[in-house]
Tab-separated table of C-alpha atoms and ligand atoms in Angstrom:
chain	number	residue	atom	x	y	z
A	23	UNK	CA	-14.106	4.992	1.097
A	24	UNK	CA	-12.137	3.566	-1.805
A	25	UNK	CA	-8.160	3.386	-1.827
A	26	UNK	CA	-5.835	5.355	-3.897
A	27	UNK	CA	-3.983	4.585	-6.721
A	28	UNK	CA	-1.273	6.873	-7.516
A	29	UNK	CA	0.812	6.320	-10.745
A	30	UNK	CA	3.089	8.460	-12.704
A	31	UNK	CA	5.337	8.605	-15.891
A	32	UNK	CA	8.521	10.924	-17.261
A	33	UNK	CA	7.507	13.015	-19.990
A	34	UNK	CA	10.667	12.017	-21.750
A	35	UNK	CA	8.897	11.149	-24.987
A	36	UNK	CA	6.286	9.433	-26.935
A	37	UNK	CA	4.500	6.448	-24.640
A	38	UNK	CA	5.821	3.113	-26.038
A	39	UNK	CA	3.529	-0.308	-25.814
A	40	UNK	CA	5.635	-1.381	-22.673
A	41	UNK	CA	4.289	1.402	-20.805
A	42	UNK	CA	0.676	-0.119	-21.807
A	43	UNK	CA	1.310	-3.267	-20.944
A	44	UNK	CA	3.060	-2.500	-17.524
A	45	UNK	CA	1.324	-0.056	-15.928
A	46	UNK	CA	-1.396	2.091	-17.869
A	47	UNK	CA	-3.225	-1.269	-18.767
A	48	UNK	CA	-3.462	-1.771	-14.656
A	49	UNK	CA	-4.619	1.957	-14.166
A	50	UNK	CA	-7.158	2.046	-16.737
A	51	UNK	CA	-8.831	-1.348	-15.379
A	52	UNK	CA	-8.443	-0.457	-11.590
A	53	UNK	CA	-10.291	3.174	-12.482
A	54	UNK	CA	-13.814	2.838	-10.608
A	55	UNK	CA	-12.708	0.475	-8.096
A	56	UNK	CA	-9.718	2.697	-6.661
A	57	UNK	CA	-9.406	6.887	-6.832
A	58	UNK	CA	-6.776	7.173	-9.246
A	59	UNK	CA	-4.409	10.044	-9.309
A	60	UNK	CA	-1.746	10.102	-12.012
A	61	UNK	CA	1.233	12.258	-11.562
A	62	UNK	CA	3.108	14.055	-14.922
A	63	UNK	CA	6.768	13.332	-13.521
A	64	UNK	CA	8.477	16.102	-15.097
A	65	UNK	CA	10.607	16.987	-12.182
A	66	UNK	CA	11.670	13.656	-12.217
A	67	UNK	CA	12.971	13.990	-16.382
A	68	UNK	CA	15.611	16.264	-14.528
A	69	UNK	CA	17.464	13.416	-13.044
A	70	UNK	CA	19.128	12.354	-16.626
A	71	UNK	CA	18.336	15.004	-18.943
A	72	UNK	CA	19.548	18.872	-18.851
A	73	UNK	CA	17.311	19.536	-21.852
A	74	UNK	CA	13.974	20.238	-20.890
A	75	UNK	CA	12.642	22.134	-23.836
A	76	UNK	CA	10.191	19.225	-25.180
A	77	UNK	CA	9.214	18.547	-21.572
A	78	UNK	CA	5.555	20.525	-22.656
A	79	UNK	CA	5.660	18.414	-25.821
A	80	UNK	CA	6.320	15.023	-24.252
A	81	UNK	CA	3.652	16.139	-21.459
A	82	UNK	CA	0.187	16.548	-23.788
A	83	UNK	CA	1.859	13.914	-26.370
A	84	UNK	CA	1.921	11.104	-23.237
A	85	UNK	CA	-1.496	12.868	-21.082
A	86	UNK	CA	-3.284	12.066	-24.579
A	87	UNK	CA	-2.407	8.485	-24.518
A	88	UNK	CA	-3.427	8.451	-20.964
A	89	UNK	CA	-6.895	9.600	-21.787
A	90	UNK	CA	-7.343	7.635	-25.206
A	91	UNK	CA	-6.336	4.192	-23.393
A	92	UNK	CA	-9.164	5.233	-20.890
A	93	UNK	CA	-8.149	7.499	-18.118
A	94	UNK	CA	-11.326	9.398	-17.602
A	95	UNK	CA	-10.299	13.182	-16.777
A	96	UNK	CA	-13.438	13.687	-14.556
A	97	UNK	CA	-12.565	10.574	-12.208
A	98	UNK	CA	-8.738	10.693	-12.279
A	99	UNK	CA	-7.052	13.351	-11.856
A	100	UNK	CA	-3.936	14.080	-14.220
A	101	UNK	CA	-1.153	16.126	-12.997
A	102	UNK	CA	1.866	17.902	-13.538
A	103	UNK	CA	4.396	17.337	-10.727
A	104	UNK	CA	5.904	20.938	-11.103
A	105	UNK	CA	2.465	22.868	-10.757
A	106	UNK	CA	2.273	21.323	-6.940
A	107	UNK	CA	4.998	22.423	-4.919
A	108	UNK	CA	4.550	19.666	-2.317
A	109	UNK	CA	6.077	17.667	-3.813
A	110	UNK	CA	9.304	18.997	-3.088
A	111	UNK	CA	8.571	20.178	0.051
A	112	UNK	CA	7.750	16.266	1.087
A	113	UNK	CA	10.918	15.138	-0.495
A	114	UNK	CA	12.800	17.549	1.467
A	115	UNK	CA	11.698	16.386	4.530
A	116	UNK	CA	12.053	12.534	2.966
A	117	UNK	CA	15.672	12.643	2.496
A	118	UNK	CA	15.952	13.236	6.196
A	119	UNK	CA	14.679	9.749	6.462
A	120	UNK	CA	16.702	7.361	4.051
A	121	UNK	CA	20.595	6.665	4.585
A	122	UNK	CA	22.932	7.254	1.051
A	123	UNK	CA	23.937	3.824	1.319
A	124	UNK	CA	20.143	2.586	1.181
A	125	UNK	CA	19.988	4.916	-2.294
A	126	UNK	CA	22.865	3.426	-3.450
A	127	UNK	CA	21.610	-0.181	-3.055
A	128	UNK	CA	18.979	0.292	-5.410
A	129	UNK	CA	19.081	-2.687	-8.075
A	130	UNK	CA	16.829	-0.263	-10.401
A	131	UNK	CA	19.417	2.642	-10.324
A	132	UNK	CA	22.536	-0.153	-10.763
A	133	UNK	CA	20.726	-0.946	-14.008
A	134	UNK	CA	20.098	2.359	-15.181
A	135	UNK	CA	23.780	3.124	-14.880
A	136	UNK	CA	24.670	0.117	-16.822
A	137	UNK	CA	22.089	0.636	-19.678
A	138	UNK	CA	22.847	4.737	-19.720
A	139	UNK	CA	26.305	4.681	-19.377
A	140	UNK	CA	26.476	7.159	-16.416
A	141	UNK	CA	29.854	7.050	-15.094
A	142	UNK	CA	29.170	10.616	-12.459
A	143	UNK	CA	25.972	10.308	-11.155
A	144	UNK	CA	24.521	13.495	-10.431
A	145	UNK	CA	22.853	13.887	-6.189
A	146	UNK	CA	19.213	13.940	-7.611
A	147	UNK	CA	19.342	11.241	-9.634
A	148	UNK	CA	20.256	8.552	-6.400
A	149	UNK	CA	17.920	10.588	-4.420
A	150	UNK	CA	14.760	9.964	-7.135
A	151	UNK	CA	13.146	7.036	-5.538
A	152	UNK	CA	12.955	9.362	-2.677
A	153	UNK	CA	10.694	11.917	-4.806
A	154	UNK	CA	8.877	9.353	-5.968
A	155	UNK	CA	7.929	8.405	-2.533
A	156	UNK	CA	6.518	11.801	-1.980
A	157	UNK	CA	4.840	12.040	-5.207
A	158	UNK	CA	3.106	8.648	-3.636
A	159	UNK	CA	2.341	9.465	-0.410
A	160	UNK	CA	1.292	12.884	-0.526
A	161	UNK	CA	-1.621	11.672	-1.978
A	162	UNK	CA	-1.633	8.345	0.199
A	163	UNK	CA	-1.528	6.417	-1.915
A	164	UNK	CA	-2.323	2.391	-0.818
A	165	UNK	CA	-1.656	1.036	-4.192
A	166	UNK	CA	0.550	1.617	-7.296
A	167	UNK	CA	0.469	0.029	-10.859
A	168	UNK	CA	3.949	0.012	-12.262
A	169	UNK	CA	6.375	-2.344	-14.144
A	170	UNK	CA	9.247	-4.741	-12.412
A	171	UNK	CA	11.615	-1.844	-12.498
A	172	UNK	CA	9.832	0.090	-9.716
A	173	UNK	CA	9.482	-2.448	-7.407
A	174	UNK	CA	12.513	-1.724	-5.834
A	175	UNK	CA	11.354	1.771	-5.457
A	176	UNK	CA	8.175	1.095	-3.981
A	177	UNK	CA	10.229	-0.401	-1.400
A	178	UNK	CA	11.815	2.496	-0.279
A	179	UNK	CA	8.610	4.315	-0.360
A	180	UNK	CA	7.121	1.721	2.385
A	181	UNK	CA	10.944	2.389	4.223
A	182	UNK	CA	10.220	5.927	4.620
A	183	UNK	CA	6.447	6.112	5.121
A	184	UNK	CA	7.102	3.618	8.173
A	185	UNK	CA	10.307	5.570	9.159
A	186	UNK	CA	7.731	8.468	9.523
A	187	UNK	CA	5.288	7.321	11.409
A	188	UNK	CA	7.679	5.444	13.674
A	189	UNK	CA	9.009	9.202	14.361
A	190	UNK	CA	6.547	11.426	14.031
A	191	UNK	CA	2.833	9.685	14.126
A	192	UNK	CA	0.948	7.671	11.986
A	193	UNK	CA	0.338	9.715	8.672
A	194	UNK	CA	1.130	7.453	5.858
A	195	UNK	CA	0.469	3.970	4.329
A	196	UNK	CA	2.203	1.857	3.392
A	197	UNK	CA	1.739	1.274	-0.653
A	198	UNK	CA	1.553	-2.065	-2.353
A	199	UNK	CA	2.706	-2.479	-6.050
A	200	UNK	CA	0.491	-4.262	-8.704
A	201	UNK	CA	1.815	-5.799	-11.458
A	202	UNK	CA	0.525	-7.076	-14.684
A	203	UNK	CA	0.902	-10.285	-16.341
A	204	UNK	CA	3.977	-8.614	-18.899
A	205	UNK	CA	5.011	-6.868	-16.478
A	206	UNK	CA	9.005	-6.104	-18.175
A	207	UNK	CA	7.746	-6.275	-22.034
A	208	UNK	CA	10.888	-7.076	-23.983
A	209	UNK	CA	12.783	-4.657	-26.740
A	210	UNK	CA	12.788	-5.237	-30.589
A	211	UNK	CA	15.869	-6.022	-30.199
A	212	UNK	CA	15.703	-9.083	-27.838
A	213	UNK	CA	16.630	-7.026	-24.789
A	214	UNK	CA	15.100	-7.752	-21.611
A	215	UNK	CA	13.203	-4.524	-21.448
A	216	UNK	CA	11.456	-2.100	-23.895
A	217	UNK	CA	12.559	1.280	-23.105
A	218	UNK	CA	13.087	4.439	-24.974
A	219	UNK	CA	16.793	5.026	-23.874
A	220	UNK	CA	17.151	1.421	-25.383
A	221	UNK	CA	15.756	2.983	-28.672
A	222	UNK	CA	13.650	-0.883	-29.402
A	223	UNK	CA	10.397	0.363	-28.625
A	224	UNK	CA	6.978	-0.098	-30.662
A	225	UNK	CA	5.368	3.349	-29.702
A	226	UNK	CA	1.780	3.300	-28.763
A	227	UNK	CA	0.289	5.454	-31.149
A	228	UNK	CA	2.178	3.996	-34.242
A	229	UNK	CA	0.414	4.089	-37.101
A	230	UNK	CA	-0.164	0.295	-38.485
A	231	UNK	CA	2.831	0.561	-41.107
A	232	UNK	CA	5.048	1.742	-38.474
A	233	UNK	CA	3.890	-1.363	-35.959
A	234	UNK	CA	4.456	-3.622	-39.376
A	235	UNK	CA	8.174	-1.811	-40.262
A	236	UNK	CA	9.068	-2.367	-36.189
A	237	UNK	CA	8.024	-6.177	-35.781
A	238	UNK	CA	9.496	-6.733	-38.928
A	239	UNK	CA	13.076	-6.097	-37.791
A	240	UNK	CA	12.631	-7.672	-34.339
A	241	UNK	CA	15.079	-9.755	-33.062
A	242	UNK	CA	13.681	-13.561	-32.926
A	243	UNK	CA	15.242	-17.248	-31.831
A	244	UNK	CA	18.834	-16.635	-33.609
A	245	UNK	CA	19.074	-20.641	-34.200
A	246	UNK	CA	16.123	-20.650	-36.193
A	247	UNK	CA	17.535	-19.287	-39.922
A	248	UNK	CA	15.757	-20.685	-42.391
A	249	UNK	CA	12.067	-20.435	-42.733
A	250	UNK	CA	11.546	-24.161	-42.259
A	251	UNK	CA	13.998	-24.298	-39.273
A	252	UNK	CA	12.113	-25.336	-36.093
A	253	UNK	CA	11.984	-22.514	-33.342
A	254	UNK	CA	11.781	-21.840	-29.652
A	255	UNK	CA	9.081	-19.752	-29.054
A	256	UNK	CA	10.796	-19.585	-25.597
A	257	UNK	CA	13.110	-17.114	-26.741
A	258	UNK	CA	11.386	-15.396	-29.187
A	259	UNK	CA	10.384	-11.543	-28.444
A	260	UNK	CA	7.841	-11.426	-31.108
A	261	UNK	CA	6.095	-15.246	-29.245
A	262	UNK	CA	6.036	-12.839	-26.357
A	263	UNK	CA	4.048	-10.053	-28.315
A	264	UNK	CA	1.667	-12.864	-29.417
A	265	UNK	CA	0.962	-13.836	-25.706
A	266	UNK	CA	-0.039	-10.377	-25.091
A	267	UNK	CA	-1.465	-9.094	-28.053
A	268	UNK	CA	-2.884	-12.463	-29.852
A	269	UNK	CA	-3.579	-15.366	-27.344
A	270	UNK	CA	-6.631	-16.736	-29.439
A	271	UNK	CA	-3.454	-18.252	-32.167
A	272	UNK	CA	-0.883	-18.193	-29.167
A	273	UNK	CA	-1.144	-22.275	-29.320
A	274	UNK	CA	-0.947	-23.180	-32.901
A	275	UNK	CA	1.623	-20.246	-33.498
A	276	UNK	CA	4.270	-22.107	-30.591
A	277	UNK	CA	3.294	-25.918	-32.205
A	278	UNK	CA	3.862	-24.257	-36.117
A	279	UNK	CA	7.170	-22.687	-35.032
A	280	UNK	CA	8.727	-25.243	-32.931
A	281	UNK	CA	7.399	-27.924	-36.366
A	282	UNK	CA	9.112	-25.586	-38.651
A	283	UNK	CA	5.959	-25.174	-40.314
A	284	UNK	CA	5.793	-21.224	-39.604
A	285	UNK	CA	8.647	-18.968	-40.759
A	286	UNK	CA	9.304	-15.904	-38.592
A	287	UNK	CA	8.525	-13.504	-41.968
A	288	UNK	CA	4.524	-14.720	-41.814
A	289	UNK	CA	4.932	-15.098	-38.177
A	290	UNK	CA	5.692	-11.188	-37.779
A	291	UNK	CA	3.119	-10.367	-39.905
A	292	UNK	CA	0.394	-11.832	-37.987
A	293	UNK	CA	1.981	-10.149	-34.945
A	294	UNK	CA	1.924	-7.287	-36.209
A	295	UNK	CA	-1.348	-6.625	-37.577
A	296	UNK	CA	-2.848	-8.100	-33.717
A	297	UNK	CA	-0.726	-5.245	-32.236
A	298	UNK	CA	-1.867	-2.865	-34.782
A	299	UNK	CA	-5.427	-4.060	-34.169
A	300	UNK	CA	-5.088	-4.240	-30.162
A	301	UNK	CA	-4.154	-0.399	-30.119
A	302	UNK	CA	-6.475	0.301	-33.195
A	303	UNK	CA	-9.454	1.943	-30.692
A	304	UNK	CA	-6.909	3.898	-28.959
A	305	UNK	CA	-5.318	5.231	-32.291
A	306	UNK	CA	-8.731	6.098	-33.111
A	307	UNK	CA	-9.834	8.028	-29.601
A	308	UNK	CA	-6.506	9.616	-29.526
A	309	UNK	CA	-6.959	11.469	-32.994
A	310	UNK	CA	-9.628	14.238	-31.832
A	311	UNK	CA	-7.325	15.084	-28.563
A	312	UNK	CA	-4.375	15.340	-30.806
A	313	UNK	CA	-6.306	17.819	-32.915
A	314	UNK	CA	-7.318	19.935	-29.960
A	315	UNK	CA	-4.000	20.315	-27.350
A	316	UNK	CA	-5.787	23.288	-25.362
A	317	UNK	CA	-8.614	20.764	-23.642
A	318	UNK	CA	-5.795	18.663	-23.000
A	319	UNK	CA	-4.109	21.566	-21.217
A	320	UNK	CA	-7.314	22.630	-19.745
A	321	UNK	CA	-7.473	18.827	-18.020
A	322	UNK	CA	-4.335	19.436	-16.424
A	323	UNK	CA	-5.160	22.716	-15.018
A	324	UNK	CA	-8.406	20.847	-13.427
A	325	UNK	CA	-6.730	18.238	-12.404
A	326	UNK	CA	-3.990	20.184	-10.775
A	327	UNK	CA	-6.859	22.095	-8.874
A	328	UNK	CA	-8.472	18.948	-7.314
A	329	UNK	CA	-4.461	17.118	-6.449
A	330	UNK	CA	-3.449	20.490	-4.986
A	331	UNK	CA	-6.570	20.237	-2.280
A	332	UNK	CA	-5.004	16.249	-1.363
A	333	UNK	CA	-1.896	17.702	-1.360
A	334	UNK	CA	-2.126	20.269	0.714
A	335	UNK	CA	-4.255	18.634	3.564
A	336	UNK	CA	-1.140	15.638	3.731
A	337	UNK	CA	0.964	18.500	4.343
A	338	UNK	CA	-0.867	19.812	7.097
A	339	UNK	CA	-0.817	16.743	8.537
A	340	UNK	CA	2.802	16.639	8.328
A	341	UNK	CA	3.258	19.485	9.449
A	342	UNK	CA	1.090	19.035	12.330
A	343	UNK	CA	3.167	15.898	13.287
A	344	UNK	CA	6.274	17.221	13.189
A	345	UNK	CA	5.401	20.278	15.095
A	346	UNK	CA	6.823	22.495	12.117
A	347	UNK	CA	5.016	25.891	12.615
B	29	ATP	P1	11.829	3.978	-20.394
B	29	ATP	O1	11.768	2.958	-19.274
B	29	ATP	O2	11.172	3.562	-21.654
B	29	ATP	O3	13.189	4.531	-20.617
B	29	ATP	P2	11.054	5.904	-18.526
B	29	ATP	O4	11.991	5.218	-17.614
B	29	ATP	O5	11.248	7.330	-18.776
B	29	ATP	O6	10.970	5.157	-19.898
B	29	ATP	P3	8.969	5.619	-16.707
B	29	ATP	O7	8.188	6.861	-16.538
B	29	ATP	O8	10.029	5.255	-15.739
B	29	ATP	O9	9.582	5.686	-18.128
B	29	ATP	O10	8.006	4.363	-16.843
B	29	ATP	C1	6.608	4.468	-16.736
B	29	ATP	C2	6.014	3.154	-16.306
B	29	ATP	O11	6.089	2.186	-17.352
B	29	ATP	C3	6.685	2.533	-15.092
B	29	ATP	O12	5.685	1.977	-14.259
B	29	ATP	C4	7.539	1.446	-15.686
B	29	ATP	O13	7.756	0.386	-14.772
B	29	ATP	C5	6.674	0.982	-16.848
B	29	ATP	N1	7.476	0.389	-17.924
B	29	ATP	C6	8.431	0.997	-18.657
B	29	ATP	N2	8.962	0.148	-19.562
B	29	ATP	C7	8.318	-1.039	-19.403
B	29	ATP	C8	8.413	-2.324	-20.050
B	29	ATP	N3	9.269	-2.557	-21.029
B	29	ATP	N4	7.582	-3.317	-19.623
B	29	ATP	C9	6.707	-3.095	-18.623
B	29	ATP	N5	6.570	-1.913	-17.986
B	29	ATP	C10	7.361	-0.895	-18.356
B	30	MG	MG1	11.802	3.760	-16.416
């Protein structure tokens, strides 16, 4: 029987390349060789935002890039974390299992206080990693494809699924991460991580003069000022873009800049039109589902069929183990 992949993402607005590179890059080329189950978190947008009127938006906006990078609805099932009340039925029992001063450990959360500027945490927001371990292993899942930030959370999910079976009987694995090669993509603006709260993303389904108006205010090596100046392509976001996106001119691009013979202006350009051209085939699946938002809708209603079935034999299980009823 082939193992389970279960991946998510927050419907808290449009996908941005990061994502791609991270994680949906690792789900699309794992499809076939894994069951793949990918999880809508919209119960999880709850933990920093009140607002959850574009949460529908957000959900067939991101679902469509899902499906145009190559998530194929009739192998993977796509789902909406809301429609399957498990979920919080696992996490309830899950917080049962995990100390507050574990949660509060979390290097992940630490950052996300820094970079949001959340001075009075609210309870669900510490207790997240813990939902995300039940949106994992109520499907059982062995392996999940996520960027650097979730390791930490992954870790708790192993915590608890071996806290479980240590009381109760073996029910759960115990899920490995999987990384990618660019696996904490770097912002526009030189900061460590592209991220939407950061507001220095390149979104995935820019058009090409949006991808060409982003790259061209990205942050590069501040020593090199003039076009002639020699560079470090060590320190340069946009060098990093050209390792993912353009690795045929990856070489002469690092020997031109650090000669001074390549200014950052042309330097960008060609950056930008591989990134435009790398995402060009999704740009161009994506249009058709963009036009037609009920057969996305009508994916998530079959997909919530076929996750409910998992989800509700895991919590038999549970049940079963814990001698609840
Ligand atoms: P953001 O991080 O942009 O604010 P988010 O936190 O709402 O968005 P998540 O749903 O947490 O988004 O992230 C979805 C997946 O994309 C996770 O696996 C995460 O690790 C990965 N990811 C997000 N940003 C990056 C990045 N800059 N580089 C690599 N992977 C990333
Ligand atoms: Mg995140």
């Amino acid at each position: 029987m082939k193992k389970t992949i279960l991946s998510g993402m927050r419907p808290t607005g449009r996908l941005h390349i990061g994502h791609y590179v991270g994680a949906l890059e690792n789900w699309v080329s794992l499809q076939g060789d894994y069951q793949n189950y990918h999880l809508v978190a919209d119960l999880h947008v709850l933990t920093t935002n009140t607002n959850t009127s574009n949460i529908e938006d957000y959900t067939l906006d991101m679902v469509m890039d899902w499906i145009a990078s190559g998530i194929d609805p009739e192998k993977s099932p796509m789902f909406r974390q809301s429609q399957i009340k498990q979920h919080s039925e696992l996490f309830l029992i899950f917080c049962m299992l995990i100390t507050k001063s574990r949660l509060e450990r979390n290097p992940t959360l630490k950052e996300q206080v820094r970079d949001m500027e959340i001075d009075n945490m609210i309870y669900g927001h510490l207790g997240y990693p813990v939902l995300q371990a039940a949106d994992i292993l109520l499907y059982k899942g062995n392996l999940v494809p996520v960027g650097e930030d979730q390791l930490s959370h992954i870790e708790i999910t192993r915590e608890i699924a071996r806290k479980f079976n240590f009381e109760y009987g073996n029910v759960f694995p115990e899920p490995d991460p999987k990384l990618t090669k660019f696996s904490r993509l770097p912002g526009l603006d030189g900061k460590a991580k592209m991220s939407k709260s950061l507001g220095n993303t390149i979104f995935l389904s820019d058009a090409p003069e949006d991808i060409f108006a982003s790259v061209k205010k990205a942050v590069t090596d501040t020593q090199k000022q003039r076009k002639n100046d020699p560079g470090r392509p060590e320190v340069c976001t946009v060098y990093t873009y050209h390792e993912k996106f353009n690795p045929a001119e990856t070489e002469t691009i690092a020997a031109d800049c650090r000669s001074g013979a390549l200014g950052c202006v042309d330097c960008k350009k060609r950056c930008a039109t591989a990134i435009s051209d790398f995402f060009e085939p999704i740009r161009e699946r994506r249009a058709p589902l963009a036009a037609n938002p009920e057969k996305v809708k009508e994916i998530l209603l079959d997909g919530e069929t076929k996750a409910r079935k998992v989800a509700e034999e895991t919590m038999r299980q549970v049940h079963e183990a814990m001698k609840l009823g």
